[in-house]
Amino acid sequence: NTFGKEMVVVERERASKSYSLSAYYIAKMVAELPFNLLGPIVFGSIVYFLVGLNPEPEAFLCFIIILILVSCCAVGLGLAVTSASPSPEAAVALAPIIVVLMILMGGFYINIESLPEGIRWVPNLSIMRHAFEGLVINEFEGVELSCKDVDDGDACIETGEEVIDRLFVNPTSIFGIEGRFALMIALLIYMMIVNFVAYITLALSSRTYLTMDESKERKAK
């Protein structure tokens, strides 16, 4: 909402050639980067050990990196939606719809393999889908599970790989890389794409203002 309102000032200053769009966009990204990093780091550091997730240092580091990438993707997506919306109010109304669809297609509530063949590509557009798969792999990969609390006759999952296989039949693979690092790359690419879309949308939607001839205005006076 703040970005949508400040665009009125930015477009006016761009029209007067005070600065370029690239200068504004880069400055905005750099200025907001510390805040985009601080939230995930503080939140992740508290929740990770409070919940008792994988105690391996590498797993904790990957957990924080995934949260940071999700935060940056969400910011970029918000910029893209706001840039493409006719007004800040329209962006505020549209954003929750997109978020709900991403949550539904994230793989937590609906198994991706159960979707009709024609729309199985839709989850690839969801930030939550890549984040969920990355966090699941980060937590369960290489983990041995106990079956002591399982009743006789009930199914028992003995390894973390079985959990991953049950949730993701076709795990993500990018450039021959699999596992949590593939999901980090996917989120990084997603972040670059949504920011590129936001930048191009802003460049194409720039307004034109009437130029004032100061010499004629002085003669009129």
mmCIF file of C-alpha atoms in Angstrom:
data_model
loop_
_atom_site.group_PDB
_atom_site.id
_atom_site.type_symbol
_atom_site.label_atom_id
_atom_site.label_comp_id
_atom_site.label_asym_id
_atom_site.label_seq_id
_atom_site.Cartn_x
_atom_site.Cartn_y
_atom_site.Cartn_z
ATOM 1 C CA ASN A 1 0.000 0.000 0.000
ATOM 2 C CA THR A 2 2.847 2.407 0.826
ATOM 3 C CA PHE A 3 4.598 1.596 -2.463
ATOM 4 C CA GLY A 4 1.422 2.359 -4.420
ATOM 5 C CA LYS A 5 1.021 5.753 -2.779
ATOM 6 C CA GLU A 6 4.658 6.754 -3.206
ATOM 7 C CA MET A 7 4.506 5.927 -6.919
ATOM 8 C CA VAL A 8 2.535 9.146 -7.509
ATOM 9 C CA VAL A 9 5.515 11.157 -6.279
ATOM 10 C CA VAL A 10 8.030 8.929 -8.060
ATOM 11 C CA GLU A 11 6.298 9.245 -11.431
ATOM 12 C CA ARG A 12 6.140 13.022 -11.105
ATOM 13 C CA GLU A 13 9.837 13.222 -10.249
ATOM 14 C CA ARG A 14 10.732 10.838 -13.065
ATOM 15 C CA ALA A 15 8.783 13.011 -15.492
ATOM 16 C CA SER A 16 10.837 16.007 -14.370
ATOM 17 C CA LYS A 17 13.989 13.887 -14.957
ATOM 18 C CA SER A 18 15.083 14.105 -11.331
ATOM 19 C CA TYR A 19 16.299 10.489 -11.487
ATOM 20 C CA SER A 20 15.827 7.332 -13.531
ATOM 21 C CA LEU A 21 13.561 4.405 -12.704
ATOM 22 C CA SER A 22 16.558 2.100 -12.280
ATOM 23 C CA ALA A 23 18.109 4.459 -9.715
ATOM 24 C CA TYR A 24 14.858 4.562 -7.746
ATOM 25 C CA TYR A 25 14.293 0.796 -7.889
ATOM 26 C CA ILE A 26 17.847 -0.100 -6.856
ATOM 27 C CA ALA A 27 17.808 2.472 -4.047
ATOM 28 C CA LYS A 28 14.489 1.095 -2.793
ATOM 29 C CA MET A 29 15.794 -2.490 -2.812
ATOM 30 C CA VAL A 30 18.998 -1.563 -0.985
ATOM 31 C CA ALA A 31 17.214 0.607 1.588
ATOM 32 C CA GLU A 32 14.656 -2.101 2.415
ATOM 33 C CA LEU A 33 17.079 -5.042 2.332
ATOM 34 C CA PRO A 34 18.065 -4.852 6.042
ATOM 35 C CA PHE A 35 14.403 -5.006 7.068
ATOM 36 C CA ASN A 36 13.751 -7.915 4.687
ATOM 37 C CA LEU A 37 16.686 -9.780 6.268
ATOM 38 C CA LEU A 38 16.061 -8.919 9.910
ATOM 39 C CA GLY A 39 12.532 -10.333 10.123
ATOM 40 C CA PRO A 40 13.289 -13.844 8.796
ATOM 41 C CA ILE A 41 16.529 -14.107 10.794
ATOM 42 C CA VAL A 42 14.912 -13.151 14.113
ATOM 43 C CA PHE A 43 11.755 -15.191 13.473
ATOM 44 C CA GLY A 44 13.656 -18.242 12.218
ATOM 45 C CA SER A 45 16.211 -18.186 15.055
ATOM 46 C CA ILE A 46 13.454 -18.199 17.675
ATOM 47 C CA VAL A 47 11.070 -20.690 16.082
ATOM 48 C CA TYR A 48 13.719 -23.169 14.905
ATOM 49 C CA PHE A 49 15.046 -24.086 18.343
ATOM 50 C CA LEU A 50 11.728 -23.518 20.111
ATOM 51 C CA VAL A 51 10.044 -26.161 17.938
ATOM 52 C CA GLY A 52 13.053 -28.482 18.045
ATOM 53 C CA LEU A 53 13.795 -28.861 14.350
ATOM 54 C CA ASN A 54 16.838 -30.563 12.817
ATOM 55 C CA PRO A 55 19.763 -29.689 15.141
ATOM 56 C CA GLU A 56 22.390 -29.814 12.389
ATOM 57 C CA PRO A 57 24.044 -26.368 11.868
ATOM 58 C CA GLU A 58 23.802 -26.737 8.077
ATOM 59 C CA ALA A 59 20.055 -27.414 8.345
ATOM 60 C CA PHE A 60 19.565 -24.319 10.486
ATOM 61 C CA LEU A 61 21.518 -22.168 8.021
ATOM 62 C CA CYS A 62 19.486 -23.490 5.072
ATOM 63 C CA PHE A 63 16.279 -22.856 7.036
ATOM 64 C CA ILE A 64 17.212 -19.192 7.512
ATOM 65 C CA ILE A 65 18.268 -18.804 3.868
ATOM 66 C CA ILE A 66 14.945 -20.228 2.651
ATOM 67 C CA LEU A 67 13.013 -17.849 4.918
ATOM 68 C CA ILE A 68 15.025 -14.887 3.608
ATOM 69 C CA LEU A 69 14.397 -15.928 -0.002
ATOM 70 C CA VAL A 70 10.668 -16.311 0.695
ATOM 71 C CA SER A 71 10.608 -12.835 2.229
ATOM 72 C CA CYS A 72 12.378 -11.315 -0.789
ATOM 73 C CA CYS A 73 10.070 -13.170 -3.194
ATOM 74 C CA ALA A 74 7.014 -11.890 -1.324
ATOM 75 C CA VAL A 75 8.298 -8.305 -1.478
ATOM 76 C CA GLY A 76 9.002 -8.622 -5.207
ATOM 77 C CA LEU A 77 5.573 -10.121 -5.835
ATOM 78 C CA GLY A 78 3.956 -7.288 -3.902
ATOM 79 C CA LEU A 79 5.806 -4.747 -6.034
ATOM 80 C CA ALA A 80 4.740 -6.533 -9.218
ATOM 81 C CA VAL A 81 1.068 -6.665 -8.174
ATOM 82 C CA THR A 82 1.071 -3.015 -7.103
ATOM 83 C CA SER A 83 2.802 -1.927 -10.308
ATOM 84 C CA ALA A 84 0.219 -3.714 -12.444
ATOM 85 C CA SER A 85 -2.781 -2.432 -10.438
ATOM 86 C CA PRO A 86 -4.578 0.776 -11.419
ATOM 87 C CA SER A 87 -4.638 2.000 -7.811
ATOM 88 C CA PRO A 88 -3.289 1.094 -4.341
ATOM 89 C CA GLU A 89 -6.791 0.030 -3.294
ATOM 90 C CA ALA A 90 -7.013 -2.404 -6.220
ATOM 91 C CA ALA A 91 -3.631 -3.885 -5.260
ATOM 92 C CA VAL A 92 -4.767 -4.374 -1.651
ATOM 93 C CA ALA A 93 -7.881 -6.187 -2.891
ATOM 94 C CA LEU A 94 -5.977 -8.364 -5.381
ATOM 95 C CA ALA A 95 -3.038 -9.399 -3.160
ATOM 96 C CA PRO A 96 -5.028 -11.606 -0.694
ATOM 97 C CA ILE A 97 -6.563 -13.557 -3.594
ATOM 98 C CA ILE A 98 -3.108 -14.321 -4.998
ATOM 99 C CA VAL A 99 -1.782 -15.307 -1.566
ATOM 100 C CA VAL A 100 -4.700 -17.685 -0.896
ATOM 101 C CA LEU A 101 -4.210 -19.370 -4.279
ATOM 102 C CA MET A 102 -0.503 -19.771 -3.558
ATOM 103 C CA ILE A 103 -1.258 -21.326 -0.177
ATOM 104 C CA LEU A 104 -3.748 -23.769 -1.702
ATOM 105 C CA MET A 105 -1.231 -24.755 -4.379
ATOM 106 C CA GLY A 106 1.655 -24.956 -1.918
ATOM 107 C CA GLY A 107 1.407 -28.731 -1.477
ATOM 108 C CA PHE A 108 0.419 -28.649 2.199
ATOM 109 C CA TYR A 109 -3.369 -28.696 1.829
ATOM 110 C CA ILE A 110 -3.603 -30.278 -1.631
ATOM 111 C CA ASN A 111 -1.257 -32.958 -2.910
ATOM 112 C CA ILE A 112 0.121 -31.700 -6.219
ATOM 113 C CA GLU A 113 -0.105 -35.152 -7.806
ATOM 114 C CA SER A 114 -3.872 -35.218 -7.135
ATOM 115 C CA LEU A 115 -4.444 -32.144 -9.313
ATOM 116 C CA PRO A 116 -5.776 -32.538 -12.873
ATOM 117 C CA GLU A 117 -3.012 -32.959 -15.434
ATOM 118 C CA GLY A 118 -3.843 -29.664 -17.124
ATOM 119 C CA ILE A 119 -3.185 -27.491 -14.061
ATOM 120 C CA ARG A 120 -0.239 -29.242 -12.451
ATOM 121 C CA TRP A 121 1.981 -26.406 -13.682
ATOM 122 C CA VAL A 122 0.119 -23.904 -11.477
ATOM 123 C CA PRO A 123 1.939 -24.881 -8.220
ATOM 124 C CA ASN A 124 5.206 -23.840 -9.889
ATOM 125 C CA LEU A 125 3.960 -20.237 -9.601
ATOM 126 C CA SER A 126 3.516 -20.569 -5.839
ATOM 127 C CA ILE A 127 6.184 -19.253 -3.485
ATOM 128 C CA MET A 128 4.779 -21.488 -0.741
ATOM 129 C CA ARG A 129 5.193 -24.600 -2.853
ATOM 130 C CA HIS A 130 8.941 -24.108 -3.300
ATOM 131 C CA ALA A 131 9.383 -23.009 0.317
ATOM 132 C CA PHE A 132 7.369 -25.946 1.705
ATOM 133 C CA GLU A 133 9.275 -28.524 -0.333
ATOM 134 C CA GLY A 134 12.599 -26.956 0.579
ATOM 135 C CA LEU A 135 11.805 -26.881 4.306
ATOM 136 C CA VAL A 136 10.506 -30.473 4.288
ATOM 137 C CA ILE A 137 13.657 -31.743 2.587
ATOM 138 C CA ASN A 138 15.807 -29.647 4.908
ATOM 139 C CA GLU A 139 14.116 -31.188 7.946
ATOM 140 C CA PHE A 140 13.772 -34.849 6.952
ATOM 141 C CA GLU A 141 16.635 -35.623 4.577
ATOM 142 C CA GLY A 142 18.946 -38.227 6.142
ATOM 143 C CA VAL A 143 16.835 -38.518 9.329
ATOM 144 C CA GLU A 144 16.080 -41.865 10.980
ATOM 145 C CA LEU A 145 12.661 -42.075 12.635
ATOM 146 C CA SER A 146 11.555 -44.263 15.529
ATOM 147 C CA CYS A 147 8.581 -46.643 15.413
ATOM 148 C CA LYS A 148 8.381 -47.231 19.177
ATOM 149 C CA ASP A 149 5.128 -45.278 19.556
ATOM 150 C CA VAL A 150 3.440 -46.992 16.574
ATOM 151 C CA ASP A 151 0.829 -49.653 17.355
ATOM 152 C CA ASP A 152 1.245 -53.134 15.931
ATOM 153 C CA GLY A 153 -0.276 -53.415 12.481
ATOM 154 C CA ASP A 154 -0.066 -49.682 11.761
ATOM 155 C CA ALA A 155 2.145 -48.354 9.005
ATOM 156 C CA CYS A 156 5.479 -47.015 10.167
ATOM 157 C CA ILE A 157 7.696 -44.487 8.421
ATOM 158 C CA GLU A 158 11.278 -45.258 9.355
ATOM 159 C CA THR A 159 13.264 -42.691 7.366
ATOM 160 C CA GLY A 160 12.925 -39.044 6.441
ATOM 161 C CA GLU A 161 13.231 -39.971 2.755
ATOM 162 C CA GLU A 162 9.922 -41.848 3.035
ATOM 163 C CA VAL A 163 8.254 -38.680 4.299
ATOM 164 C CA ILE A 164 9.682 -36.701 1.375
ATOM 165 C CA ASP A 165 8.597 -39.345 -1.152
ATOM 166 C CA ARG A 166 5.049 -39.367 0.236
ATOM 167 C CA LEU A 167 4.723 -35.586 -0.066
ATOM 168 C CA PHE A 168 6.629 -35.027 -3.317
ATOM 169 C CA VAL A 169 6.494 -37.798 -5.893
ATOM 170 C CA ASN A 170 8.415 -35.698 -8.414
ATOM 171 C CA PRO A 171 10.950 -33.613 -6.463
ATOM 172 C CA THR A 172 12.182 -30.371 -7.967
ATOM 173 C CA SER A 173 15.364 -30.524 -10.014
ATOM 174 C CA ILE A 174 17.092 -27.469 -11.512
ATOM 175 C CA PHE A 175 20.228 -27.634 -13.662
ATOM 176 C CA GLY A 176 20.775 -31.182 -12.461
ATOM 177 C CA ILE A 177 20.689 -30.077 -8.811
ATOM 178 C CA GLU A 178 18.186 -31.708 -6.452
ATOM 179 C CA GLY A 179 17.240 -31.353 -2.804
ATOM 180 C CA ARG A 180 17.000 -28.177 -0.762
ATOM 181 C CA PHE A 181 19.609 -26.354 -2.845
ATOM 182 C CA ALA A 182 17.427 -26.803 -5.941
ATOM 183 C CA LEU A 183 14.551 -25.145 -4.093
ATOM 184 C CA MET A 184 16.805 -22.265 -3.018
ATOM 185 C CA ILE A 185 17.775 -21.727 -6.650
ATOM 186 C CA ALA A 186 14.091 -21.872 -7.630
ATOM 187 C CA LEU A 187 13.223 -19.191 -5.065
ATOM 188 C CA LEU A 188 16.155 -17.056 -6.201
ATOM 189 C CA ILE A 189 14.986 -17.271 -9.825
ATOM 190 C CA TYR A 190 11.426 -16.507 -8.710
ATOM 191 C CA MET A 191 12.636 -13.404 -6.873
ATOM 192 C CA MET A 192 14.525 -12.179 -9.943
ATOM 193 C CA ILE A 193 11.529 -12.764 -12.231
ATOM 194 C CA VAL A 194 8.945 -10.940 -10.087
ATOM 195 C CA ASN A 195 11.289 -7.974 -9.598
ATOM 196 C CA PHE A 196 11.965 -7.875 -13.345
ATOM 197 C CA VAL A 197 8.210 -7.943 -14.022
ATOM 198 C CA ALA A 198 7.671 -5.145 -11.493
ATOM 199 C CA TYR A 199 10.414 -3.032 -13.074
ATOM 200 C CA ILE A 200 9.156 -3.537 -16.637
ATOM 201 C CA THR A 201 5.567 -2.814 -15.568
ATOM 202 C CA LEU A 202 6.660 0.431 -13.932
ATOM 203 C CA ALA A 203 8.657 1.416 -17.011
ATOM 204 C CA LEU A 204 5.711 0.792 -19.342
ATOM 205 C CA SER A 205 3.112 2.459 -17.133
ATOM 206 C CA SER A 206 4.888 5.782 -16.668
ATOM 207 C CA ARG A 207 2.598 8.792 -16.880
ATOM 208 C CA THR A 208 3.172 11.872 -18.990
ATOM 209 C CA TYR A 209 2.675 15.354 -17.593
ATOM 210 C CA LEU A 210 2.016 18.644 -19.353
ATOM 211 C CA THR A 211 5.118 20.780 -19.739
ATOM 212 C CA MET A 212 4.962 24.361 -18.582
ATOM 213 C CA ASP A 213 6.507 27.108 -20.697
ATOM 214 C CA GLU A 214 7.949 29.494 -18.119
ATOM 215 C CA SER A 215 8.566 32.271 -20.696
ATOM 216 C CA LYS A 216 4.894 32.388 -21.691
ATOM 217 C CA GLU A 217 3.842 32.324 -18.064
ATOM 218 C CA ARG A 218 6.062 35.347 -17.326
ATOM 219 C CA LYS A 219 4.638 37.270 -20.298
ATOM 220 C CA ALA A 220 1.125 36.555 -19.072
ATOM 221 C CA LYS A 221 2.004 38.105 -15.753
#
